[in-house]
Amino acid sequence: MTREPHLNAAPVTVSPSPSVHPGAGRYAPSPSGDLHLGNLRTALLAWMLARQGNLRFVMRVEDLDRVKEGAAQQQLADLASLGLDWEQPVLYQSTRRKAYQREFERLQEAGMVYECYCTRREIQQAATAPHGAPGAYPGTCRELSDQQRAERRAHRAPAYRLRAEVSEYTVHDMFRGDYTAAVDDVVLVRNDGTFAYNLAVVVDDYFQGVTQVVRGDDLLSSAPRQAYVAHLLGYPPVTYAHVPLALNEEGKRLAKRDGAVTLPQLRQAGFTEADVLSWIAASIPVADPKKTGGAQVFESAMHILRFFDPQRMSLEPWTVRDPLKIS
Ligand code: GLU
């Protein structure tokens, strides 16, 4: 699929026709290790929402950094073993640098990019811009003269930032409704030359025909700035569905160190895919009305899909208790 978008100053109103281009949902793991129960749940929800919406489902490995050898293969195998399926080929971000470069240059040619020489510490120490959100880039390098840039360049390679023309942006989220958050001058290319997540995710979602972005709600606040970048690139808006995260027993974000929480660990402890699917189903919650009394067992992702009602989905985080302690 090749699509040639163009920079657009006005909001994009033309969406691809559903009959020609049905749109897609996606899951986009970072291959930094094995997926834990919270990740598996998010992936299942993304797959089910795509299937229920008659969308294609695509996979993307976000391997621009934090890559652990073999992790992507293990993640995909784990997802397949739960019964998820997706279109081939899987997109690997490490193969997409040319595309990011091309889209970055379109922003640059439109005068929407500037060089930034600030260190992380300088940004933390600088007072936030008068109307900026806390933590927003204060715009230190926005108006450097050619001479100032040349001086700084002698000491440090630049990062490239978006010259944002709005201070906030609104997206639509299936669960949260219209959601507005601050947009600042996001980094597009880091000073080590790596393309930033906020650019790559937008370019790839468009390239893969993604119309529905389902992911953990830790990323909700970054959706408006990604949607703004997409808008500048002339891409049609996507619908978001940010789903609650999984927490450990202390109420903190679930992590791999929280006991047996990945499929390989759980298998080793004697649990099966059906156990994992059944816990996740209970957390959504999804129940099979034909099965009353006793524990509800779900053998496959398809079985959960049959009884999944997004309207009844819990918007509370899922507290995962260590299954080794329960059984
Ligand atoms: N790769 C990101 C993660 O694993 C998800 C990015 C996204 O879904 O937009 O946290």
Coordinates of N, CA and C and ligand atoms in Angstrom, one line a residue, residues 26 28-30 60 62 197 201 214-215 219, ligand 1:
R26 N -5.0 -2.2 15.7 CA -3.6 -2.6 15.7 C -3.2 -2.9 17.2
A28 N 0.7 -2.7 19.1 CA 2.0 -2.2 18.8 C 3.0 -2.3 20.0
P29 N 3.4 -3.6 20.3 CA 4.3 -3.8 21.4 C 5.7 -3.3 21.2
S30 N 6.3 -2.9 22.3 CA 7.8 -2.6 22.3 C 8.5 -3.9 22.7
R60 N 2.4 -4.3 14.9 CA 3.6 -3.5 14.6 C 4.6 -3.6 15.8
E62 N 7.5 -2.2 17.8 CA 8.1 -0.8 18.0 C 9.5 -1.0 18.5
Y197 N 9.2 8.5 19.0 CA 8.0 7.7 19.0 C 6.8 8.5 18.5
V201 N 4.9 6.6 15.4 CA 3.6 6.0 15.7 C 2.6 6.6 14.7
V214 N -6.1 1.2 19.9 CA -6.4 0.7 21.3 C -5.1 0.5 22.0
R215 N -4.9 1.0 23.2 CA -3.7 0.9 23.9 C -3.9 1.2 25.4
L219 N -1.0 6.2 27.8 CA -0.7 6.9 26.6 C -1.8 7.9 26.2
Ligands
GLU1 N1 4.9 0.5 21.9 C1 4.1 1.2 22.9 C2 4.1 0.3 24.2 O1 4.4 -0.9 24.1 C3 2.7 1.3 22.5 C4 2.5 2.4 21.6 C5 1.1 2.6 21.1 O2 0.3 1.7 21.2 O3 0.8 3.7 20.5 O4 3.9 0.8 25.3

